[in-house]
Amino acid sequence: MSQRTLFDKVWDLHTVGTLPSGQTQLFIGLHLIHEVTSPQAFSMVRDRGLTVPFPDRTVATVDHIIPTDNQSRPFKDAMAEEMLQELEKNTAEYGIRFYNAGSGNQGIVHIIAPEQGLTQPGMTIVCGDSHTSTHGAFGAIAMGIGTSQVRDVLASQTLALAKLKVRKIEVNGKLAPGVYAKDVVLHIIRKLGIKGGVGYAYEFAGTTFEAMSMEERMTVCNMAIEGGARCGYVNPDQETYDYLKGRDFAPKGKDWEQAVTWWSSLASDEDADYDDVVMFNAADIAPTVTWGITPSQGVGVDEKVPSPENMPADEQALAEDAYVYMSLKPGQPMEGTAIDVCFIGSCTNGRISDLREAAKIAEGNHVANNVKAFVVPGSERVKLQAEAEGLDKIFTAAGFEWREPGCSMCLAMNPDRLEGRQMSASSSNRNFKGRQGSSSGRTLLMSPAMVAAAAITGKVTDVRNLMM
């Protein structure tokens, strides 16, 4: 097993004890909740006569079901309105901090916690959402949990978990223009597979990640789960501290200096032992787009849809399924594939830096005829900052719709959905069948800049051609 990695250090620091099952009873430093997975958990707490002893360690927001076009209450969707009312009731009853729409702090749960400084190095962080791995960008152990586990954390502030192995994924070199963090993580998942990380925590290391901003690191860690890993993290460094300094919940004064010293000590030792090490070269990574029905089914934008005979035997049946569902053929170029809907947003790519990059492509251009394109800021703070920079005006002038914060079309538990067989260019994280609201709708994952390029041309386009 791994030793002296950040994962080992943080795990050991939060270990309450070892259970008869062999699992670790792990103390949870920060618990994030939203309107979808928390109502049943609160009901179970009540039914068992339990309390919430540490309400200050739980933070709530609304993101999955909230409309992004019209957020006036009550919502048109009666179920969505009921779910929000339940969250409002539960947080008030148990004294839990809740960021509702209009508070100035509402947004996608994995965006608001980092931007407020709630997410910090050395923490254990959980949420009833699989993309909680996002927070590992700060040097935290962050994992998605199920509804019964949400109950356990509410009632005890601990979880019973089996310790993971640690795989170091090292990427070295400078990314070429037009290649983004989203391309890096899609490339890694393509190479290691959607099940390659099962039983592992991924430590992202190397000069490529060291050069990334915190928002780029969050994009990579966000999709660690798509490679099968339970969590992903980057060791904290000066980039981490610069991002956190001065944020709402970050330590202040002498506490800040002490915190940085402690955070630095948590980084994996130079002689740390890993269960596995994988290395990639940044120069080998191109703008990447998925062609199939899992995030691992991706290619460089200038490549062709792969043929099954060139795949491992255990991947061929899934590929055949993907060809039929996506209406794509082996050997077909990805570039030029027609697009109907373009979505920029999500917990993967709904931050200010994502919007800036997409706006660079949109500026001076216009969305193609018959393409619906919209931009959804990841939080109220992101929206406010984007508008202060004039990004909203760039997008609307180019024919994009400018929306209110929320999860939107990433998972379509709201009015933002594909219709019929529409093909979507999406900056989100999953391209499963039916993921974006239509049982036959199709999703191509790519970076925000690539989505903007697709919106302008009406087809999958190498963003590098629009940067010349």
GROMACS .gro file of C-alpha atoms in nm:
model
  468
    1MET     CA    1   0.000   0.000   0.000
    2SER     CA    2   0.100   0.362  -0.052
    3GLN     CA    3   0.293   0.544   0.216
    4ARG     CA    4   0.375   0.910   0.285
    5THR     CA    5   0.145   1.044   0.013
    6LEU     CA    6  -0.092   1.330   0.081
    7PHE     CA    7  -0.375   1.079   0.069
    8ASP     CA    8  -0.214   0.868   0.344
    9LYS     CA    9  -0.142   1.172   0.560
   10VAL     CA   10  -0.490   1.320   0.538
   11TRP     CA   11  -0.655   0.981   0.582
   12ASP     CA   12  -0.454   0.907   0.896
   13LEU     CA   13  -0.523   1.251   1.043
   14HIS     CA   14  -0.898   1.198   1.007
   15THR     CA   15  -0.911   0.836   1.125
   16VAL     CA   16  -1.136   0.796   1.429
   17GLY     CA   17  -1.085   0.420   1.451
   18THR     CA   18  -1.088   0.089   1.268
   19LEU     CA   19  -1.423  -0.089   1.254
   20PRO     CA   20  -1.474  -0.467   1.290
   21SER     CA   21  -1.535  -0.476   0.914
   22GLY     CA   22  -1.181  -0.351   0.859
   23GLN     CA   23  -1.312  -0.019   0.732
   24THR     CA   24  -1.193   0.312   0.866
   25GLN     CA   25  -1.428   0.537   1.058
   26LEU     CA   26  -1.328   0.866   0.901
   27PHE     CA   27  -1.407   1.211   1.038
   28ILE     CA   28  -1.552   1.443   0.771
   29GLY     CA   29  -1.436   1.804   0.782
   30LEU     CA   30  -1.679   1.954   0.530
   31HIS     CA   31  -2.015   1.820   0.415
   32LEU     CA   32  -2.179   1.977   0.111
   33ILE     CA   33  -2.546   1.915   0.034
   34HIS     CA   34  -2.797   2.011  -0.234
   35GLU     CA   35  -3.164   1.958  -0.303
   36VAL     CA   36  -3.149   1.618  -0.477
   37THR     CA   37  -2.980   1.370  -0.240
   38SER     CA   38  -3.050   1.539   0.095
   39PRO     CA   39  -3.432   1.516   0.147
   40GLN     CA   40  -3.432   1.139   0.202
   41ALA     CA   41  -3.126   1.165   0.425
   42PHE     CA   42  -3.293   1.422   0.651
   43SER     CA   43  -3.603   1.202   0.665
   44MET     CA   44  -3.391   0.909   0.782
   45VAL     CA   45  -3.231   1.127   1.050
   46ARG     CA   46  -3.577   1.221   1.178
   47ASP     CA   47  -3.717   0.868   1.157
   48ARG     CA   48  -3.434   0.739   1.375
   49GLY     CA   49  -3.467   1.016   1.628
   50LEU     CA   50  -3.119   1.145   1.551
   51THR     CA   51  -2.981   1.499   1.550
   52VAL     CA   52  -2.729   1.695   1.343
   53PRO     CA   53  -2.457   1.765   1.602
   54PHE     CA   54  -2.221   1.962   1.375
   55PRO     CA   55  -2.441   2.183   1.154
   56ASP     CA   56  -2.155   2.429   1.104
   57ARG     CA   57  -1.968   2.162   0.905
   58THR     CA   58  -2.248   2.130   0.648
   59VAL     CA   59  -2.318   2.384   0.373
   60ALA     CA   60  -2.614   2.371   0.135
   61THR     CA   61  -2.705   2.520  -0.201
   62VAL     CA   62  -2.955   2.460  -0.479
   63ASP     CA   63  -2.812   2.369  -0.818
   64HIS     CA   64  -2.939   2.055  -0.990
   65ILE     CA   65  -3.308   2.138  -1.036
   66ILE     CA   66  -3.304   2.516  -1.053
   67PRO     CA   67  -3.407   2.665  -1.391
   68THR     CA   68  -3.149   2.882  -1.563
   69ASP     CA   69  -3.389   3.093  -1.770
   70ASN     CA   70  -3.651   3.196  -1.513
   71GLN     CA   71  -3.581   3.141  -1.143
   72SER     CA   72  -3.896   3.308  -1.008
   73ARG     CA   73  -4.086   3.112  -0.745
   74PRO     CA   74  -4.271   2.887  -0.743
   75PHE     CA   75  -4.088   2.693  -1.013
   76LYS     CA   76  -4.302   2.573  -1.303
   77ASP     CA   77  -4.183   2.220  -1.228
   78ALA     CA   78  -4.381   2.121  -0.918
   79MET     CA   79  -4.133   1.850  -0.818
   80ALA     CA   80  -3.841   2.092  -0.841
   81GLU     CA   81  -4.031   2.342  -0.625
   82GLU     CA   82  -4.106   2.072  -0.369
   83MET     CA   83  -3.740   1.965  -0.353
   84LEU     CA   84  -3.627   2.322  -0.294
   85GLN     CA   85  -3.889   2.372  -0.026
   86GLU     CA   86  -3.764   2.059   0.149
   87LEU     CA   87  -3.408   2.191   0.144
   88GLU     CA   88  -3.523   2.527   0.281
   89LYS     CA   89  -3.714   2.353   0.560
   90ASN     CA   90  -3.437   2.110   0.652
   91THR     CA   91  -3.158   2.365   0.662
   92ALA     CA   92  -3.370   2.601   0.874
   93GLU     CA   93  -3.466   2.325   1.117
   94TYR     CA   94  -3.111   2.205   1.174
   95GLY     CA   95  -2.934   2.540   1.156
   96ILE     CA   96  -2.738   2.463   0.839
   97ARG     CA   97  -2.596   2.743   0.623
   98PHE     CA   98  -2.795   2.759   0.298
   99TYR     CA   99  -2.708   2.959  -0.012
  100ASN     CA  100  -3.037   3.006  -0.194
  101ALA     CA  101  -3.088   3.179  -0.527
  102GLY     CA  102  -3.051   3.553  -0.486
  103SER     CA  103  -2.817   3.524  -0.189
  104GLY     CA  104  -2.519   3.622  -0.400
  105ASN     CA  105  -2.350   3.292  -0.310
  106GLN     CA  106  -2.571   3.035  -0.483
  107GLY     CA  107  -2.437   2.813  -0.756
  108ILE     CA  108  -2.314   2.467  -0.837
  109VAL     CA  109  -2.196   2.311  -0.513
  110HIS     CA  110  -1.848   2.228  -0.647
  111ILE     CA  111  -1.796   2.586  -0.760
  112ILE     CA  112  -1.925   2.783  -0.462
  113ALA     CA  113  -1.724   2.597  -0.195
  114PRO     CA  114  -1.382   2.668  -0.353
  115GLU     CA  115  -1.466   3.026  -0.449
  116GLN     CA  116  -1.563   3.103  -0.089
  117GLY     CA  117  -1.260   2.934   0.062
  118LEU     CA  118  -1.466   2.660   0.227
  119THR     CA  119  -1.253   2.403   0.045
  120GLN     CA  120  -0.903   2.390   0.191
  121PRO     CA  121  -0.598   2.160   0.183
  122GLY     CA  122  -0.593   1.868   0.424
  123MET     CA  123  -0.969   1.840   0.450
  124THR     CA  124  -1.195   1.542   0.409
  125ILE     CA  125  -1.490   1.658   0.200
  126VAL     CA  126  -1.801   1.467   0.095
  127CYS     CA  127  -2.121   1.544  -0.093
  128GLY     CA  128  -2.408   1.341  -0.232
  129ASP     CA  129  -2.274   1.402  -0.580
  130SER     CA  130  -2.011   1.200  -0.765
  131HIS     CA  131  -1.814   1.502  -0.884
  132THR     CA  132  -1.711   1.597  -0.533
  133SER     CA  133  -1.366   1.486  -0.644
  134THR     CA  134  -1.336   1.843  -0.778
  135HIS     CA  135  -1.224   1.966  -0.435
  136GLY     CA  136  -0.917   1.743  -0.444
  137ALA     CA  137  -0.754   2.015  -0.653
  138PHE     CA  138  -0.674   2.184  -0.321
  139GLY     CA  139  -0.499   1.884  -0.167
  140ALA     CA  140  -0.809   1.744   0.001
  141ILE     CA  141  -0.962   1.397   0.006
  142ALA     CA  142  -1.299   1.464  -0.157
  143MET     CA  143  -1.552   1.197  -0.250
  144GLY     CA  144  -1.908   1.159  -0.366
  145ILE     CA  145  -2.137   0.959  -0.137
  146GLY     CA  146  -2.481   0.798  -0.146
  147THR     CA  147  -2.797   0.913   0.030
  148SER     CA  148  -2.758   0.676   0.327
  149GLN     CA  149  -2.405   0.808   0.372
  150VAL     CA  150  -2.536   1.166   0.365
  151ARG     CA  151  -2.753   1.057   0.659
  152ASP     CA  152  -2.451   0.912   0.840
  153VAL     CA  153  -2.250   1.233   0.801
  154LEU     CA  154  -2.541   1.449   0.914
  155ALA     CA  155  -2.588   1.233   1.223
  156SER     CA  156  -2.227   1.154   1.318
  157GLN     CA  157  -1.988   1.364   1.104
  158THR     CA  158  -1.812   1.037   1.017
  159LEU     CA  159  -1.821   0.769   0.748
  160ALA     CA  160  -1.721   0.404   0.729
  161LEU     CA  161  -1.486   0.373   0.431
  162ALA     CA  162  -1.229   0.131   0.296
  163LYS     CA  163  -0.893   0.293   0.230
  164LEU     CA  164  -0.802   0.337  -0.135
  165LYS     CA  165  -0.482   0.261  -0.320
  166VAL     CA  166  -0.300   0.560  -0.469
  167ARG     CA  167  -0.197   0.594  -0.832
  168LYS     CA  168   0.033   0.880  -0.930
  169ILE     CA  169  -0.054   1.018  -1.273
  170GLU     CA  170   0.233   1.233  -1.390
  171VAL     CA  171   0.200   1.462  -1.691
  172ASN     CA  172   0.500   1.666  -1.795
  173GLY     CA  173   0.555   1.940  -2.051
  174LYS     CA  174   0.376   2.250  -2.175
  175LEU     CA  175   0.032   2.223  -2.329
  176ALA     CA  176   0.007   2.353  -2.685
  177PRO     CA  177  -0.224   2.648  -2.763
  178GLY     CA  178  -0.584   2.528  -2.790
  179VAL     CA  179  -0.523   2.239  -2.549
  180TYR     CA  180  -0.686   2.279  -2.209
  181ALA     CA  181  -0.723   2.099  -1.877
  182LYS     CA  182  -1.038   1.931  -2.011
  183ASP     CA  183  -0.833   1.779  -2.292
  184VAL     CA  184  -0.575   1.653  -2.044
  185VAL     CA  185  -0.826   1.467  -1.832
  186LEU     CA  186  -1.015   1.328  -2.135
  187HIS     CA  187  -0.681   1.204  -2.268
  188ILE     CA  188  -0.600   1.033  -1.938
  189ILE     CA  189  -0.942   0.867  -1.923
  190ARG     CA  190  -0.908   0.759  -2.285
  191LYS     CA  191  -0.578   0.588  -2.209
  192LEU     CA  192  -0.662   0.435  -1.869
  193GLY     CA  193  -1.030   0.361  -1.926
  194ILE     CA  194  -1.345   0.427  -1.728
  195LYS     CA  195  -1.266   0.141  -1.491
  196GLY     CA  196  -0.891   0.197  -1.470
  197GLY     CA  197  -0.917   0.389  -1.146
  198VAL     CA  198  -1.149   0.156  -0.956
  199GLY     CA  199  -1.015   0.118  -0.602
  200TYR     CA  200  -0.775   0.411  -0.645
  201ALA     CA  201  -0.725   0.772  -0.553
  202TYR     CA  202  -0.551   0.956  -0.836
  203GLU     CA  203  -0.267   1.193  -0.750
  204PHE     CA  204  -0.215   1.431  -1.043
  205ALA     CA  205   0.149   1.540  -1.055
  206GLY     CA  206   0.415   1.666  -1.292
  207THR     CA  207   0.505   1.998  -1.451
  208THR     CA  208   0.182   2.020  -1.652
  209PHE     CA  209  -0.035   2.024  -1.342
  210GLU     CA  210   0.210   2.246  -1.156
  211ALA     CA  211   0.164   2.507  -1.430
  212MET     CA  212  -0.217   2.489  -1.415
  213SER     CA  213  -0.435   2.742  -1.238
  214MET     CA  214  -0.657   2.621  -0.955
  215GLU     CA  215  -0.959   2.631  -1.183
  216GLU     CA  216  -0.781   2.410  -1.435
  217ARG     CA  217  -0.683   2.167  -1.160
  218MET     CA  218  -1.046   2.156  -1.049
  219THR     CA  219  -1.149   2.055  -1.400
  220VAL     CA  220  -0.907   1.762  -1.394
  221CYS     CA  221  -0.998   1.645  -1.044
  222ASN     CA  222  -1.368   1.684  -1.125
  223MET     CA  223  -1.343   1.410  -1.386
  224ALA     CA  224  -1.124   1.170  -1.189
  225ILE     CA  225  -1.447   0.989  -1.109
  226GLU     CA  226  -1.508   0.938  -1.482
  227GLY     CA  227  -1.192   0.729  -1.492
  228GLY     CA  228  -1.324   0.507  -1.213
  229ALA     CA  229  -1.121   0.667  -0.932
  230ARG     CA  230  -1.305   0.750  -0.610
  231CYS     CA  231  -1.117   1.078  -0.583
  232GLY     CA  232  -0.836   1.277  -0.740
  233TYR     CA  233  -0.609   1.538  -0.594
  234VAL     CA  234  -0.317   1.772  -0.657
  235ASN     CA  235  -0.062   1.851  -0.388
  236PRO     CA  236  -0.105   2.204  -0.247
  237ASP     CA  237   0.152   2.463  -0.353
  238GLN     CA  238   0.190   2.839  -0.389
  239GLU     CA  239  -0.080   2.843  -0.658
  240THR     CA  240  -0.319   2.693  -0.404
  241TYR     CA  241  -0.232   2.943  -0.134
  242ASP     CA  242  -0.254   3.242  -0.367
  243TYR     CA  243  -0.602   3.132  -0.474
  244LEU     CA  244  -0.728   3.087  -0.117
  245LYS     CA  245  -0.577   3.395   0.044
  246GLY     CA  246  -0.839   3.652   0.135
  247ARG     CA  247  -1.141   3.436   0.055
  248ASP     CA  248  -1.439   3.438   0.290
  249PHE     CA  249  -1.357   3.130   0.496
  250ALA     CA  250  -0.979   3.121   0.452
  251PRO     CA  251  -0.769   3.168   0.768
  252LYS     CA  252  -0.666   3.527   0.842
  253GLY     CA  253  -0.356   3.693   0.995
  254LYS     CA  254  -0.132   3.465   1.199
  255ASP     CA  255  -0.376   3.180   1.142
  256TRP     CA  256  -0.305   3.212   0.770
  257GLU     CA  257   0.069   3.174   0.816
  258GLN     CA  258   0.022   2.871   1.040
  259ALA     CA  259  -0.223   2.719   0.794
  260VAL     CA  260   0.015   2.752   0.499
  261THR     CA  261   0.293   2.588   0.699
  262TRP     CA  262   0.068   2.299   0.789
  263TRP     CA  263  -0.079   2.265   0.439
  264SER     CA  264   0.270   2.249   0.292
  265SER     CA  265   0.360   1.962   0.524
  266LEU     CA  266   0.075   1.753   0.383
  267ALA     CA  267   0.214   1.730   0.030
  268SER     CA  268   0.336   1.386  -0.072
  269ASP     CA  269   0.694   1.325   0.032
  270GLU     CA  270   0.952   1.305  -0.245
  271ASP     CA  271   1.020   0.944  -0.147
  272ALA     CA  272   0.651   0.854  -0.109
  273ASP     CA  273   0.547   0.504  -0.211
  274TYR     CA  274   0.264   0.466  -0.463
  275ASP     CA  275   0.065   0.161  -0.561
  276ASP     CA  276   0.107   0.255  -0.926
  277VAL     CA  277   0.265   0.530  -1.138
  278VAL     CA  278   0.158   0.629  -1.490
  279MET     CA  279   0.328   0.894  -1.702
  280PHE     CA  280   0.209   1.107  -1.995
  281ASN     CA  281   0.368   1.371  -2.216
  282ALA     CA  282   0.176   1.698  -2.261
  283ALA     CA  283   0.301   1.722  -2.618
  284ASP     CA  284   0.096   1.413  -2.706
  285ILE     CA  285  -0.234   1.574  -2.604
  286ALA     CA  286  -0.454   1.741  -2.865
  287PRO     CA  287  -0.795   1.909  -2.836
  288THR     CA  288  -1.007   1.606  -2.748
  289VAL     CA  289  -1.368   1.518  -2.816
  290THR     CA  290  -1.568   1.212  -2.717
  291TRP     CA  291  -1.734   1.011  -2.991
  292GLY     CA  292  -1.915   0.747  -2.789
  293ILE     CA  293  -2.126   0.690  -2.478
  294THR     CA  294  -1.857   0.698  -2.209
  295PRO     CA  295  -1.592   0.963  -2.134
  296SER     CA  296  -1.323   0.710  -2.228
  297GLN     CA  297  -1.446   0.692  -2.586
  298GLY     CA  298  -1.259   0.999  -2.705
  299VAL     CA  299  -1.015   1.099  -2.976
  300GLY     CA  300  -0.814   1.400  -3.082
  301VAL     CA  301  -1.031   1.634  -3.286
  302ASP     CA  302  -0.816   1.564  -3.592
  303GLU     CA  303  -0.855   1.186  -3.554
  304LYS     CA  304  -1.120   0.949  -3.682
  305VAL     CA  305  -1.375   0.739  -3.499
  306PRO     CA  306  -1.177   0.425  -3.407
  307SER     CA  307  -1.252   0.082  -3.550
  308PRO     CA  308  -1.338  -0.205  -3.313
  309GLU     CA  309  -1.055  -0.425  -3.442
  310ASN     CA  310  -0.812  -0.169  -3.305
  311MET     CA  311  -0.960  -0.191  -2.955
  312PRO     CA  312  -0.911  -0.440  -2.671
  313ALA     CA  313  -1.159  -0.728  -2.695
  314ASP     CA  314  -1.345  -0.621  -2.380
  315GLU     CA  315  -1.420  -0.277  -2.530
  316GLN     CA  316  -1.552  -0.387  -2.868
  317ALA     CA  317  -1.912  -0.459  -2.767
  318LEU     CA  318  -1.945  -0.117  -2.602
  319ALA     CA  319  -1.800   0.044  -2.913
  320GLU     CA  320  -2.052  -0.130  -3.136
  321ASP     CA  321  -2.329  -0.002  -2.908
  322ALA     CA  322  -2.184   0.348  -2.928
  323TYR     CA  323  -2.168   0.349  -3.310
  324VAL     CA  324  -2.539   0.270  -3.330
  325TYR     CA  325  -2.649   0.513  -3.059
  326MET     CA  326  -2.435   0.802  -3.184
  327SER     CA  327  -2.499   0.733  -3.555
  328LEU     CA  328  -2.126   0.745  -3.620
  329LYS     CA  329  -1.920   0.503  -3.826
  330PRO     CA  330  -1.570   0.363  -3.768
  331GLY     CA  331  -1.318   0.560  -3.968
  332GLN     CA  332  -1.540   0.868  -3.985
  333PRO     CA  333  -1.356   1.196  -3.911
  334MET     CA  334  -1.474   1.361  -3.589
  335GLU     CA  335  -1.413   1.707  -3.730
  336GLY     CA  336  -1.715   1.812  -3.930
  337THR     CA  337  -1.972   1.620  -3.725
  338ALA     CA  338  -2.290   1.830  -3.723
  339ILE     CA  339  -2.399   1.990  -3.394
  340ASP     CA  340  -2.748   2.103  -3.287
  341VAL     CA  341  -2.697   2.233  -2.932
  342CYS     CA  342  -2.394   2.387  -2.762
  343PHE     CA  343  -2.372   2.405  -2.381
  344ILE     CA  344  -2.100   2.589  -2.189
  345GLY     CA  345  -2.119   2.540  -1.813
  346SER     CA  346  -2.132   2.267  -1.542
  347CYS     CA  347  -1.920   2.194  -1.234
  348THR     CA  348  -1.646   2.086  -1.475
  349ASN     CA  349  -1.623   2.402  -1.685
  350GLY     CA  350  -1.852   2.673  -1.552
  351ARG     CA  351  -1.589   2.893  -1.386
  352ILE     CA  352  -1.476   3.239  -1.489
  353SER     CA  353  -1.161   3.117  -1.667
  354ASP     CA  354  -1.373   2.875  -1.873
  355LEU     CA  355  -1.605   3.156  -1.979
  356ARG     CA  356  -1.311   3.379  -2.067
  357GLU     CA  357  -1.160   3.116  -2.297
  358ALA     CA  358  -1.493   3.051  -2.469
  359ALA     CA  359  -1.553   3.424  -2.508
  360LYS     CA  360  -1.220   3.463  -2.690
  361ILE     CA  361  -1.352   3.226  -2.957
  362ALA     CA  362  -1.701   3.377  -2.965
  363GLU     CA  363  -1.590   3.740  -2.994
  364GLY     CA  364  -1.639   3.878  -3.345
  365ASN     CA  365  -1.816   3.562  -3.459
  366HIS     CA  366  -2.175   3.442  -3.457
  367VAL     CA  367  -2.354   3.119  -3.373
  368ALA     CA  368  -2.437   2.917  -3.684
  369ASN     CA  369  -2.793   2.895  -3.813
  370ASN     CA  370  -3.003   2.618  -3.656
  371VAL     CA  371  -2.768   2.588  -3.356
  372LYS     CA  372  -2.893   2.661  -3.006
  373ALA     CA  373  -2.604   2.782  -2.790
  374PHE     CA  374  -2.614   2.894  -2.430
  375VAL     CA  375  -2.376   2.980  -2.148
  376VAL     CA  376  -2.453   2.901  -1.785
  377PRO     CA  377  -2.223   3.055  -1.521
  378GLY     CA  378  -2.138   2.815  -1.240
  379SER     CA  379  -2.237   3.051  -0.959
  380GLU     CA  380  -2.383   3.390  -0.885
  381ARG     CA  381  -2.033   3.519  -0.816
  382VAL     CA  382  -1.906   3.388  -1.150
  383LYS     CA  383  -2.201   3.550  -1.327
  384LEU     CA  384  -2.138   3.883  -1.156
  385GLN     CA  385  -1.768   3.876  -1.243
  386ALA     CA  386  -1.833   3.773  -1.603
  387GLU     CA  387  -2.079   4.058  -1.645
  388ALA     CA  388  -1.832   4.303  -1.490
  389GLU     CA  389  -1.581   4.194  -1.756
  390GLY     CA  390  -1.838   4.222  -2.035
  391LEU     CA  391  -1.829   3.853  -2.121
  392ASP     CA  392  -2.209   3.834  -2.124
  393LYS     CA  393  -2.221   4.102  -2.393
  394ILE     CA  394  -1.964   3.914  -2.603
  395PHE     CA  395  -2.172   3.597  -2.584
  396THR     CA  396  -2.507   3.759  -2.653
  397ALA     CA  397  -2.365   3.959  -2.945
  398ALA     CA  398  -2.243   3.631  -3.089
  399GLY     CA  399  -2.588   3.472  -3.056
  400PHE     CA  400  -2.542   3.274  -2.734
  401GLU     CA  401  -2.805   3.280  -2.461
  402TRP     CA  402  -2.678   3.410  -2.126
  403ARG     CA  403  -2.837   3.224  -1.836
  404GLU     CA  404  -2.866   3.218  -1.455
  405PRO     CA  405  -2.641   2.986  -1.248
  406GLY     CA  406  -2.720   2.616  -1.214
  407CYS     CA  407  -2.625   2.266  -1.328
  408SER     CA  408  -2.838   2.314  -1.641
  409MET     CA  409  -2.798   2.066  -1.926
  410CYS     CA  410  -2.517   1.870  -1.764
  411LEU     CA  411  -2.776   1.627  -1.630
  412ALA     CA  412  -3.108   1.786  -1.733
  413MET     CA  413  -3.292   1.762  -1.398
  414ASN     CA  414  -3.431   2.102  -1.501
  415PRO     CA  415  -3.586   2.253  -1.815
  416ASP     CA  416  -3.254   2.258  -2.006
  417ARG     CA  417  -3.274   1.939  -2.210
  418LEU     CA  418  -3.197   1.791  -2.548
  419GLU     CA  419  -3.489   1.701  -2.769
  420GLY     CA  420  -3.507   1.383  -2.974
  421ARG     CA  421  -3.185   1.294  -3.155
  422GLN     CA  422  -3.017   1.630  -3.112
  423MET     CA  423  -2.636   1.626  -3.101
  424SER     CA  424  -2.483   1.832  -2.824
  425ALA     CA  425  -2.136   1.982  -2.793
  426SER     CA  426  -2.100   2.004  -2.417
  427SER     CA  427  -1.838   2.123  -2.168
  428SER     CA  428  -1.988   1.896  -1.902
  429ASN     CA  429  -1.855   1.565  -1.771
  430ARG     CA  430  -2.073   1.277  -1.890
  431ASN     CA  431  -2.191   1.158  -2.229
  432PHE     CA  432  -2.399   0.860  -2.116
  433LYS     CA  433  -2.714   0.766  -2.305
  434GLY     CA  434  -2.992   1.005  -2.213
  435ARG     CA  435  -2.765   1.209  -1.986
  436GLN     CA  436  -2.878   1.545  -2.121
  437GLY     CA  437  -3.250   1.486  -2.098
  438SER     CA  438  -3.352   1.299  -2.412
  439SER     CA  439  -3.350   0.919  -2.419
  440SER     CA  440  -3.203   0.938  -2.769
  441GLY     CA  441  -3.006   1.262  -2.737
  442ARG     CA  442  -2.632   1.251  -2.809
  443THR     CA  443  -2.347   1.426  -2.629
  444LEU     CA  444  -1.994   1.509  -2.739
  445LEU     CA  445  -1.771   1.624  -2.451
  446MET     CA  446  -1.507   1.888  -2.517
  447SER     CA  447  -1.349   2.202  -2.369
  448PRO     CA  448  -1.548   2.528  -2.346
  449ALA     CA  449  -1.337   2.679  -2.624
  450MET     CA  450  -1.413   2.379  -2.845
  451VAL     CA  451  -1.785   2.413  -2.767
  452ALA     CA  452  -1.769   2.779  -2.870
  453ALA     CA  453  -1.598   2.680  -3.194
  454ALA     CA  454  -1.868   2.420  -3.262
  455ALA     CA  455  -2.139   2.677  -3.198
  456ILE     CA  456  -1.990   2.918  -3.450
  457THR     CA  457  -1.934   2.663  -3.726
  458GLY     CA  458  -2.228   2.433  -3.652
  459LYS     CA  459  -2.000   2.131  -3.642
  460VAL     CA  460  -1.711   1.979  -3.450
  461THR     CA  461  -1.421   2.210  -3.526
  462ASP     CA  462  -1.057   2.218  -3.424
  463VAL     CA  463  -1.047   2.529  -3.207
  464ARG     CA  464  -0.688   2.588  -3.313
  465ASN     CA  465  -0.815   2.687  -3.659
  466LEU     CA  466  -1.009   2.975  -3.502
  467MET     CA  467  -0.711   3.091  -3.297
  468MET     CA  468  -0.485   3.160  -3.594
   0.00000   0.00000   0.00000
